[in-house]
Coordinates of N, CA and C in Angstrom, one line a residue:
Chain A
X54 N 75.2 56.3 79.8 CA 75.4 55.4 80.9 C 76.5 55.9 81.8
X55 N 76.6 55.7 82.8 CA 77.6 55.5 84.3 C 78.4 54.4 84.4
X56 N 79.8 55.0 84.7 CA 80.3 53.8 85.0 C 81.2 54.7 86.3
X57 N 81.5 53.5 87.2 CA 82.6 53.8 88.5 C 83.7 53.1 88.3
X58 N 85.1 53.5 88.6 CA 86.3 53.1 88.8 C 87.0 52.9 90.1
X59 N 87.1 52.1 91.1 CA 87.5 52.6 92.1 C 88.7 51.7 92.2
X60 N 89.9 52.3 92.0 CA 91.2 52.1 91.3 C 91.9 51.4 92.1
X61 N 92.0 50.7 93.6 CA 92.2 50.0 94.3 C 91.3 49.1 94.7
X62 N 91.6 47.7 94.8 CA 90.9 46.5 95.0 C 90.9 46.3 96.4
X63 N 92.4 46.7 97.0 CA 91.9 46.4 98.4 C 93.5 47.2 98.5
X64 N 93.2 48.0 100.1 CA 94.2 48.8 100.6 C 95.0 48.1 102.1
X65 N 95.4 48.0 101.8 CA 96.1 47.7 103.7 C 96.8 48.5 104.6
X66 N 96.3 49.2 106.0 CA 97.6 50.2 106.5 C 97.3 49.8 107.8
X67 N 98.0 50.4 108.8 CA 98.5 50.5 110.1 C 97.4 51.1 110.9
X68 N 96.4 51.3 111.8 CA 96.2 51.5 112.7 C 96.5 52.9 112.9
X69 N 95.7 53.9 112.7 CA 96.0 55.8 113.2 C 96.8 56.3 112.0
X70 N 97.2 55.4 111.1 CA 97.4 56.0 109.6 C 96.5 56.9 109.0
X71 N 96.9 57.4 108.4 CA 95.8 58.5 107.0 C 95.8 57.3 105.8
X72 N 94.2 57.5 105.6 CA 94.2 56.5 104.3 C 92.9 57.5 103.3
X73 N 93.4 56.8 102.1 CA 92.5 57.3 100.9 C 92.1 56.2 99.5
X74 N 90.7 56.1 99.7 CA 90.3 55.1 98.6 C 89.7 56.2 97.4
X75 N 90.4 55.4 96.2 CA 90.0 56.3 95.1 C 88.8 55.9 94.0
X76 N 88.3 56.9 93.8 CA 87.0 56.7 92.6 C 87.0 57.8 91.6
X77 N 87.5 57.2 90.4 CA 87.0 57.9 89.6 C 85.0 57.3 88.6
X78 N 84.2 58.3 88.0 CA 83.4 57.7 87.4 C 83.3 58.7 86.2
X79 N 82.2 58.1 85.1 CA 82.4 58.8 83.9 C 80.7 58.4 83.8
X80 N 80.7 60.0 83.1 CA 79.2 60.2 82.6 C 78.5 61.4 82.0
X81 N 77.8 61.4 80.9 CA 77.5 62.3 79.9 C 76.9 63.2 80.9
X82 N 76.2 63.0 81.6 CA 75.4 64.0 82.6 C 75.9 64.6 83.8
X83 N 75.0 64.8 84.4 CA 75.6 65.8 85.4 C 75.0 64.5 86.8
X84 N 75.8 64.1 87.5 CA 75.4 63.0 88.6 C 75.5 63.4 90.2
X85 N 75.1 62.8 90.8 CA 74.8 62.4 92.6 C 76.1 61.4 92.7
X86 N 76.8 61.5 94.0 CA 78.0 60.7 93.9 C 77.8 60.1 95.8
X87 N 78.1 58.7 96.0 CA 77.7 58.0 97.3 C 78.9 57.2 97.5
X88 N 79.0 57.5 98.9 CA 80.1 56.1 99.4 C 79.4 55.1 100.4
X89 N 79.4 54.6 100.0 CA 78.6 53.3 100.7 C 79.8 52.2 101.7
X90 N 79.4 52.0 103.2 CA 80.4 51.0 103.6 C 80.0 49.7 103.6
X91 N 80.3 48.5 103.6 CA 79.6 47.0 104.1 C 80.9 46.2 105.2
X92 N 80.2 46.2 106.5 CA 80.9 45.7 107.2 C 80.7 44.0 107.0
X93 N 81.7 43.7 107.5 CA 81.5 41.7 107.3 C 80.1 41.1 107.6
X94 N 79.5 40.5 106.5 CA 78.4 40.0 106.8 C 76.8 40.7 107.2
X95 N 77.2 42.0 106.6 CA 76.0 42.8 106.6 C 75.8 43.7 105.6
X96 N 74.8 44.4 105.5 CA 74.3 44.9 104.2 C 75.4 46.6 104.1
X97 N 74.8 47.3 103.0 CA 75.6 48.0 103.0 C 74.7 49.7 103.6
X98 N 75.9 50.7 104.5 CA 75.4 51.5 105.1 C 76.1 53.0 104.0
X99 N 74.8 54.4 104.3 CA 75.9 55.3 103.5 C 76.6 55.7 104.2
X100 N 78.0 56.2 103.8 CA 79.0 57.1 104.8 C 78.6 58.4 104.2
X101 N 78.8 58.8 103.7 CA 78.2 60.5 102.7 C 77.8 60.5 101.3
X102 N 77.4 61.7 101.3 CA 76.9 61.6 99.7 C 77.1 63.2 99.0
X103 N 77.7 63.4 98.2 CA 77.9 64.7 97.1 C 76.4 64.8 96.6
X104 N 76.0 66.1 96.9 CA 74.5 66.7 96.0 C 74.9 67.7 95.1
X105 N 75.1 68.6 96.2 CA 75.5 70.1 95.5 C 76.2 70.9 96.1
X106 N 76.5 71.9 96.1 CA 77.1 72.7 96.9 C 78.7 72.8 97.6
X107 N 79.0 72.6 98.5 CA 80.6 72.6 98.8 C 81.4 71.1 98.5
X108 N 82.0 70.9 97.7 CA 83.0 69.7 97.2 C 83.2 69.0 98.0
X109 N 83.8 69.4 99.6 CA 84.4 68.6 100.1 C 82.7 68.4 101.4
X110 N 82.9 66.9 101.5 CA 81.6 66.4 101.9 C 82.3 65.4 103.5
X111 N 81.4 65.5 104.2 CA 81.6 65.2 105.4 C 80.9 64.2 105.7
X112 N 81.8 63.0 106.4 CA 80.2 62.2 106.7 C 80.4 61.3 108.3
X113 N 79.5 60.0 108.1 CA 79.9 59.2 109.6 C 81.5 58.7 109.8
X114 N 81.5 58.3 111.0 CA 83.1 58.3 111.4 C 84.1 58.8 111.1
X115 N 84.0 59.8 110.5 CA 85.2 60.7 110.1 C 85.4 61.0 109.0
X116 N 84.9 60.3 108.6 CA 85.5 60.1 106.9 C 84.7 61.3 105.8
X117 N 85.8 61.6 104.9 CA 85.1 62.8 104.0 C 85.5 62.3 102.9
X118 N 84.7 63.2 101.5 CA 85.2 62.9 100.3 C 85.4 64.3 99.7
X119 N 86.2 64.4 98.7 CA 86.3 65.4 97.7 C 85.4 65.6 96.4
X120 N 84.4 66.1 95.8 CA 84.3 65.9 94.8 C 84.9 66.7 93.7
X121 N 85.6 66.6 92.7 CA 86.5 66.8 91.7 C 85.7 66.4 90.8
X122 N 85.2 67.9 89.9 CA 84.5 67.7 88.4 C 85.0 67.3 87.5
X123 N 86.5 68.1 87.5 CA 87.4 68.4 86.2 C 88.1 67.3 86.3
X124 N 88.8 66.3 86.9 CA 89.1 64.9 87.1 C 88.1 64.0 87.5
X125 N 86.6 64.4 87.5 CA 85.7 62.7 87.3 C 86.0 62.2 88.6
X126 N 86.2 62.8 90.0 CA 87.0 61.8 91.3 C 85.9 62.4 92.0
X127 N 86.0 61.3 92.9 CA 85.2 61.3 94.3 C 86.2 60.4 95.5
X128 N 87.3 60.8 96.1 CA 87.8 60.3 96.8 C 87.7 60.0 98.4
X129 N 87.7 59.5 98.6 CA 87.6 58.9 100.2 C 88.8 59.5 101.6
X130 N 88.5 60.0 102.3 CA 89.9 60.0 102.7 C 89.5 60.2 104.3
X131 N 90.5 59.6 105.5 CA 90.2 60.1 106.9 C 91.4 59.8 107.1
X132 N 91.9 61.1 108.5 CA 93.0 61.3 108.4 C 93.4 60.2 109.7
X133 N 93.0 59.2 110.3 CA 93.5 58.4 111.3 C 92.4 57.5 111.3
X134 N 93.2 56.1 110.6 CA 92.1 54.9 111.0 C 92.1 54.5 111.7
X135 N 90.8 53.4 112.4 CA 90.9 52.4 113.4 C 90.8 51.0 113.2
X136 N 91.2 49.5 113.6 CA 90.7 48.7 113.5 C 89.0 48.5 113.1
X137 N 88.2 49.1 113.4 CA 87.0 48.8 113.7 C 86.5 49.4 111.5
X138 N 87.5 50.2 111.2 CA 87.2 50.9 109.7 C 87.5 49.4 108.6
X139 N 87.9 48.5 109.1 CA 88.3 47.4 108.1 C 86.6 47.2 107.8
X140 N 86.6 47.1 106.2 CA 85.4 46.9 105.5 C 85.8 47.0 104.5
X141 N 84.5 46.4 103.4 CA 84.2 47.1 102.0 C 83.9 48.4 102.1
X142 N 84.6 49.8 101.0 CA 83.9 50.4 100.6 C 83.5 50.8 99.7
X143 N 82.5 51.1 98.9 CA 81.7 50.9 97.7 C 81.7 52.5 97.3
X144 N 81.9 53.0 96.2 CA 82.0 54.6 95.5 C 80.9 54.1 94.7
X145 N 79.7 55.1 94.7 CA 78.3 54.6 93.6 C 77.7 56.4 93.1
X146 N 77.6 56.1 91.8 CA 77.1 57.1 91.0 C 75.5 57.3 90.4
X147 N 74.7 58.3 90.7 CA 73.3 58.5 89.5 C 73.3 59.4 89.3
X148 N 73.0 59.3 87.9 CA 72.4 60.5 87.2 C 71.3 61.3 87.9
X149 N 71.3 63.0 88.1 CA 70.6 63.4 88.5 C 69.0 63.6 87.8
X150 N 68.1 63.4 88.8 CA 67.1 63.4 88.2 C 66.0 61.6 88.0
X151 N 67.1 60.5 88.3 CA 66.8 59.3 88.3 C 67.1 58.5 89.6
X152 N 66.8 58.1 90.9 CA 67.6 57.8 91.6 C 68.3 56.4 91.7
X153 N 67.3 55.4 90.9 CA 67.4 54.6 90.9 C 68.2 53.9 90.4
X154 N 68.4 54.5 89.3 CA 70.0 53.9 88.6 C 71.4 53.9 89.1
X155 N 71.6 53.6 90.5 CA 72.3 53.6 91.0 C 73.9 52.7 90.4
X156 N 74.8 52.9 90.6 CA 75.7 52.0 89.6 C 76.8 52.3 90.6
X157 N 77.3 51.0 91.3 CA 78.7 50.6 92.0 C 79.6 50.5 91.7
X158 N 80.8 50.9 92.4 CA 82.2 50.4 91.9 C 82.7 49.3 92.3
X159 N 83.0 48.7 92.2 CA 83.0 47.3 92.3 C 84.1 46.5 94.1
X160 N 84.7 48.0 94.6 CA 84.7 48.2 96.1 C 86.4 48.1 96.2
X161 N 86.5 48.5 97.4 CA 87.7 48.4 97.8 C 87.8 47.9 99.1
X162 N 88.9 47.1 99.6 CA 88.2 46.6 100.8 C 89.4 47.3 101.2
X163 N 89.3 47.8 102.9 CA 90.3 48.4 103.4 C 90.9 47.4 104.6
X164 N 91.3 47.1 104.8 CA 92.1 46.4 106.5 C 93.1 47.5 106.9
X165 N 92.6 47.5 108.6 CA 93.5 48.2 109.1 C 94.0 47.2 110.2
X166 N 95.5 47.4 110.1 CA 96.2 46.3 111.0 C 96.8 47.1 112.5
X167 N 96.6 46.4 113.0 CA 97.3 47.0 114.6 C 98.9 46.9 114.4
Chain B
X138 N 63.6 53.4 114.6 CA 62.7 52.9 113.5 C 63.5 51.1 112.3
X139 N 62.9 50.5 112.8 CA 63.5 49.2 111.9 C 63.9 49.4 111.0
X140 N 65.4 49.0 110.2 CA 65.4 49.0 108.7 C 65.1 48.3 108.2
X141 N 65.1 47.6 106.8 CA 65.3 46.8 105.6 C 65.2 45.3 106.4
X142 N 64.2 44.8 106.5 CA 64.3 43.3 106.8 C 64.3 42.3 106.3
X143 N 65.3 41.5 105.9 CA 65.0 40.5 104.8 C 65.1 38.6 105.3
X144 N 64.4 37.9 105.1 CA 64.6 36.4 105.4 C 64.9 35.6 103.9
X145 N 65.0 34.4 104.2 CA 66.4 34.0 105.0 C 67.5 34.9 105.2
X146 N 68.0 34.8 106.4 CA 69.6 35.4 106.1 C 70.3 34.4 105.5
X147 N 70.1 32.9 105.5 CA 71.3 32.2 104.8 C 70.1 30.7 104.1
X148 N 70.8 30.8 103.0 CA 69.8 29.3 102.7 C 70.6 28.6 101.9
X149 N 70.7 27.4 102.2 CA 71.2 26.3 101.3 C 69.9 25.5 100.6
X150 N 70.7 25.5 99.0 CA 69.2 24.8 98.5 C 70.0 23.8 97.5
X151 N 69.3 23.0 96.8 CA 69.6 22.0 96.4 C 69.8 22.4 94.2
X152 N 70.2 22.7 93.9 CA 70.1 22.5 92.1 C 68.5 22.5 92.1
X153 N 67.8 23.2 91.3 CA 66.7 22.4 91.2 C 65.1 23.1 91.2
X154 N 65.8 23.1 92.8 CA 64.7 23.9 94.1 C 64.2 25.2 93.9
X155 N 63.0 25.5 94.4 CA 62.5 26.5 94.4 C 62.5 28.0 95.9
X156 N 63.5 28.9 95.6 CA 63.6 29.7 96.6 C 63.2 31.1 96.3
X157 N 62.7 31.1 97.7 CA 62.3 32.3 97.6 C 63.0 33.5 98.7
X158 N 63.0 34.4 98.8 CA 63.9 35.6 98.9 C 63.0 36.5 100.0
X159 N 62.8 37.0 100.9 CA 61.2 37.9 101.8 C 62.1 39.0 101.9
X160 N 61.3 40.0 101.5 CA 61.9 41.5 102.5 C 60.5 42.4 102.6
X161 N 60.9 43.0 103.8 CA 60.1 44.0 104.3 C 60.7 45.2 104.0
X162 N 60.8 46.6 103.5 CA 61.0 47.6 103.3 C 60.9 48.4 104.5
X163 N 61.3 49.5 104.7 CA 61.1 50.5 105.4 C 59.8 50.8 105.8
X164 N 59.1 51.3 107.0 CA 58.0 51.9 106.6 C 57.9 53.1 106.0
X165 N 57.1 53.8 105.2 CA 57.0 54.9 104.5 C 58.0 55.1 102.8
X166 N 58.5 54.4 103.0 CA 59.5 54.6 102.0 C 58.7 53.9 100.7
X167 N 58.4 54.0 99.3 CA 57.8 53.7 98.2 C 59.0 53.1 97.3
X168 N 60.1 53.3 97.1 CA 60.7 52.8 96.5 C 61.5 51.1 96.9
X169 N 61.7 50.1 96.4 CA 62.3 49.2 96.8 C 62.9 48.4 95.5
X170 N 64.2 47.7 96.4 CA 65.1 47.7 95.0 C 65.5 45.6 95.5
X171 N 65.8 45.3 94.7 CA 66.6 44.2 94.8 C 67.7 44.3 93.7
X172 N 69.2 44.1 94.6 CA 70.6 43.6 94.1 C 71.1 42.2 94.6
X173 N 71.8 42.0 93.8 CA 72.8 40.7 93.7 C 74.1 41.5 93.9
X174 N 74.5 40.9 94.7 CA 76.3 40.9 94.9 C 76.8 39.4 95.1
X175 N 77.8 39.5 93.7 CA 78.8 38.2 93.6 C 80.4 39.2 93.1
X176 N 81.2 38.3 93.8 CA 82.5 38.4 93.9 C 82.7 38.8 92.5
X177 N 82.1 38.1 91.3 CA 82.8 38.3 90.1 C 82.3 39.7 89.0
X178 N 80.7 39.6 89.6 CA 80.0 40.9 89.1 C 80.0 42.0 89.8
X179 N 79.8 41.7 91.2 CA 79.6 43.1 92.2 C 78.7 43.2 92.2
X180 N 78.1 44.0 92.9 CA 76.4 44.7 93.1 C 75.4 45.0 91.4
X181 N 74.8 44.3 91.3 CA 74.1 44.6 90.2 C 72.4 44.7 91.0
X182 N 72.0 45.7 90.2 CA 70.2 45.9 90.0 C 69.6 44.9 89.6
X183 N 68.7 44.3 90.6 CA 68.0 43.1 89.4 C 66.3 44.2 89.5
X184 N 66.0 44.7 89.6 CA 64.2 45.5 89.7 C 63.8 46.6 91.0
X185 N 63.6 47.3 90.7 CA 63.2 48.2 90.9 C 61.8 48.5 90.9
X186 N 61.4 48.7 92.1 CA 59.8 49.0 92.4 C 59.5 50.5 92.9
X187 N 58.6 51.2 92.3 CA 57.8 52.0 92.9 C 56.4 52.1 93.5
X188 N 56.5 52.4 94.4 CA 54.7 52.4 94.7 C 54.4 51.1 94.1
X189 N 54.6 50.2 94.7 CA 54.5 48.5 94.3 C 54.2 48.1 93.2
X190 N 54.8 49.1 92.5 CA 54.9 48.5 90.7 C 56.1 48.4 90.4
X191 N 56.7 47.5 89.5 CA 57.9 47.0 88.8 C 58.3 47.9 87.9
X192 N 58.9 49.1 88.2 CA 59.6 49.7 86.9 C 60.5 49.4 85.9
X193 N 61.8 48.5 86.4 CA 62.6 48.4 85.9 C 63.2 47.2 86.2
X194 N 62.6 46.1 85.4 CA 63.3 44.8 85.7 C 64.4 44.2 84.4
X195 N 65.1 45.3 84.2 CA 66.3 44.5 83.0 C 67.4 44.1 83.3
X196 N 67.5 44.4 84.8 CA 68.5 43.3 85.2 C 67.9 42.0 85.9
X197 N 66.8 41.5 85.9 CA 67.1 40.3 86.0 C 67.3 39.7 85.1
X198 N 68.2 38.4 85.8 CA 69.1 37.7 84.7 C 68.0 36.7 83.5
X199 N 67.1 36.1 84.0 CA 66.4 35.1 83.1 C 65.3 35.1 83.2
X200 N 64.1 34.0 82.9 CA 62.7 33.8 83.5 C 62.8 33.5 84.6
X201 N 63.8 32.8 84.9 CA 63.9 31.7 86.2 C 63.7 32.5 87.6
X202 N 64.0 34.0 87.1 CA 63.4 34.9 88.0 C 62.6 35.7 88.3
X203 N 61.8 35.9 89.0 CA 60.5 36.7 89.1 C 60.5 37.6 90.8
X204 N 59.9 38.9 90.4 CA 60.1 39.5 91.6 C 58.2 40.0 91.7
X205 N 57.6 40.3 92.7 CA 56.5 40.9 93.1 C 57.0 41.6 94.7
X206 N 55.9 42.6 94.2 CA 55.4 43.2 95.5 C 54.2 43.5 95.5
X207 N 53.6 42.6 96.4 CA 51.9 42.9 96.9 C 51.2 44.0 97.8
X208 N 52.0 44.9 98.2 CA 51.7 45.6 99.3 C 53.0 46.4 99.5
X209 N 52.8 47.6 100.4 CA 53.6 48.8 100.3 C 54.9 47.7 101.8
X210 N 54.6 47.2 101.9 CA 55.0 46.5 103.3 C 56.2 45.2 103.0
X211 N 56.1 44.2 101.5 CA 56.5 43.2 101.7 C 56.9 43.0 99.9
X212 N 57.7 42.5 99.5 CA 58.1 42.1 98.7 C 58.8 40.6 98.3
X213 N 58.9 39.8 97.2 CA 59.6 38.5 97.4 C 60.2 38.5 96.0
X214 N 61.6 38.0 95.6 CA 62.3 37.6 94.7 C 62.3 35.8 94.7
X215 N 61.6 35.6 93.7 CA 61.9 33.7 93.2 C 62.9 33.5 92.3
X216 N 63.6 32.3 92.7 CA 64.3 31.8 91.8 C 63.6 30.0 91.4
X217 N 62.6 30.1 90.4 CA 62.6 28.8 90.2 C 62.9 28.2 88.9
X218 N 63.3 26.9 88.4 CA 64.4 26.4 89.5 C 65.7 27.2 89.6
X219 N 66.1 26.5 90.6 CA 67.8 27.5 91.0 C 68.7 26.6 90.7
X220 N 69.9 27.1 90.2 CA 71.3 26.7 89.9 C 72.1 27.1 90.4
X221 N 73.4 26.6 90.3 CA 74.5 27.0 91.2 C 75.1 28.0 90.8
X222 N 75.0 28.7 89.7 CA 75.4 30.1 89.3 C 74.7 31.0 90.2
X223 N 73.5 30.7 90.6 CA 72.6 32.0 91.4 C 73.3 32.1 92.8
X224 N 74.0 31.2 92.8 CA 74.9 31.6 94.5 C 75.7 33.0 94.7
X225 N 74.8 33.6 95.5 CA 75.2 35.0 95.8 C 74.8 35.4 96.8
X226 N 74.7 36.6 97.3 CA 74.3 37.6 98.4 C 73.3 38.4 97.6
X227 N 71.9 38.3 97.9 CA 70.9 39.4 97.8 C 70.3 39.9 98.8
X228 N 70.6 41.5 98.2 CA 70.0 42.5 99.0 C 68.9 43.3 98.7
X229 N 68.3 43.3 99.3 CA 66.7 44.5 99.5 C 67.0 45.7 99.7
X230 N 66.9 46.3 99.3 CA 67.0 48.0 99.5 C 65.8 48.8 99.2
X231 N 65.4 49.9 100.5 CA 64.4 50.7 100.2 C 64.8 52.1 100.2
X232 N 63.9 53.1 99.6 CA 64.4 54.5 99.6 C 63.1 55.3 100.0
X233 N 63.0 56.3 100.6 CA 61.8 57.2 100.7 C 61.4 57.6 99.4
X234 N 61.5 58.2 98.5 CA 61.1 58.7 97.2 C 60.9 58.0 96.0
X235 N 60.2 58.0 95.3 CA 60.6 57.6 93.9 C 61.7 58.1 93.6
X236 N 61.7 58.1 91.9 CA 62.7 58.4 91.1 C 63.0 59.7 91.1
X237 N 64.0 60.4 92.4 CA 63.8 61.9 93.3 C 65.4 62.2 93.4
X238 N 66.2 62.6 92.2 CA 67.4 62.8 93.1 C 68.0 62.9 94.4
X239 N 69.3 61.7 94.7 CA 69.6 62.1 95.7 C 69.5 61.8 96.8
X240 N 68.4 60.6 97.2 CA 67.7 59.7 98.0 C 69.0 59.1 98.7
X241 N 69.0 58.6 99.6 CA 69.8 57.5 100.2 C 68.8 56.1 100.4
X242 N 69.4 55.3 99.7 CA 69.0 54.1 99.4 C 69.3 53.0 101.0
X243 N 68.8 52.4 101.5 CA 68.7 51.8 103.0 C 68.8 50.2 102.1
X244 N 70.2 49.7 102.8 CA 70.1 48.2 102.2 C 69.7 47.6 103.3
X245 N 69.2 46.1 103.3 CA 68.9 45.2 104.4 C 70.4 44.3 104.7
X246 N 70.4 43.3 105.3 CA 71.6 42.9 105.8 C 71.8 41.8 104.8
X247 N 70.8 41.7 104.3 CA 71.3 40.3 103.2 C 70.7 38.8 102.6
X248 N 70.3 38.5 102.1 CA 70.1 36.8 102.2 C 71.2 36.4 101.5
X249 N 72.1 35.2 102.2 CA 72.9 34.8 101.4 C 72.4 33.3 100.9
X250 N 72.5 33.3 99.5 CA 72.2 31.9 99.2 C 73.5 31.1 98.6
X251 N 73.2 29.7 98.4 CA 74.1 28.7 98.1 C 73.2 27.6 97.5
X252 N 74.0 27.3 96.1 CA 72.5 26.1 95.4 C 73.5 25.3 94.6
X253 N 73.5 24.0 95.5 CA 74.4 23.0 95.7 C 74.1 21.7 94.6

């Protein structure tokens, strides 16, 4: 089984700050790793996704992730936020080979304050 | 191309009552999922459809729940009767592939319910 850790509950910063939400997850196999956003009152959209190949993963609005084997992390990071980035965001793990077993971290909500 | 469409967006229902949940899937896409998200559990899987068969319904919580999909086009989640524990946010999600590494999963915007 999969599990996700995403080790802040909710982050708060400034406006054109650098921010970084953390995930670690744990799993016997070898897994697919997603960051999912949900803005207020709507469903949830992907921002990137780790498959294979180069670690560091690029995705919408700016935002990238690291994937880190040897520490289990998939981190979030962009280097200047905006007002408009305040959301949930959700770090989700599957086993490769299954897609469906998708398994969430339980989110981190970000606010960015002016 | 439309995404994930689901009705109600919001319903109030009474203890009791019988609700039901609509979503439309993507077009082309075979896979379709229904999740629960509550504040205290987070996003859980309640079933998982392929090719309009039920693969994987062990997360739903009880009988009280039943999911179908009749067609590549439409699916519905019942809660009958409903209690005030089922107050949550459910979401529809469709994916192009079956069980295919890797897929990006398309959520709908939501039905929120409340069962008063």
């Amino acid at each position: 089984a999969q599990s996700v850790t995403q080790l802040d509950s909710q982050v708060p910063v400034f406006e054109e700050a650098p921010v970084e939400l953390r995930c670690n997850y744990s799993s016997s196999v070898s897994v697919y790793l997603f960051w999912y956003v949900q803005y207020p009152n709507q469903g949830l959209q992907l921002l990137l996704k780790y498959l294979s190949g180069s670690t560091l993963v690029k995705g919408i609005n700016g935002f990238e992730a690291e994937f880190n084997k040897s520490q289990t992390s998939f981190h979030l990071r962009k280097p200047s936020v905006h007002i408009s980035d305040t959301a949930e965001y959700f770090c989700a793990v599957t086993p490769r080979g299954s897609n469906y077993k998708l398994t969430f971290g339980k989110g981190t909500l970000l606010t960015v304050n002016p | 191309d439309a995404g994930v469409i689901q009705s109600p967006r919001h319903e109030v229902t009474e203890m009791g009552q019988e609700v039901t949940l609509r979503c439309k899937p993507i077009s082309g896409h075979n896979s379709l999922f229904w999740y629960r998200q509550t504040m205290m559990r987070g996003l859980e899987l309640l079933i998982y459809f392929n090719n309009n068969v039920p693969i994987d319904d062990s997360g739903m919580p009880e009988d009280r729940f039943s999911a179908k999909m009749p067609n590549a086009s439409f699916s519905t989640l019942k809660i009958q009767p409903s209690e005030p524990r089922d107050s949550a946010v459910y979401f529809c999600a469709s994916s192009p592939e079956g069980p295919h590494s890797g897929n990006t999963i398309y959520f709908g915007e939501g039905s929120w319910l409340t069962v008063v």
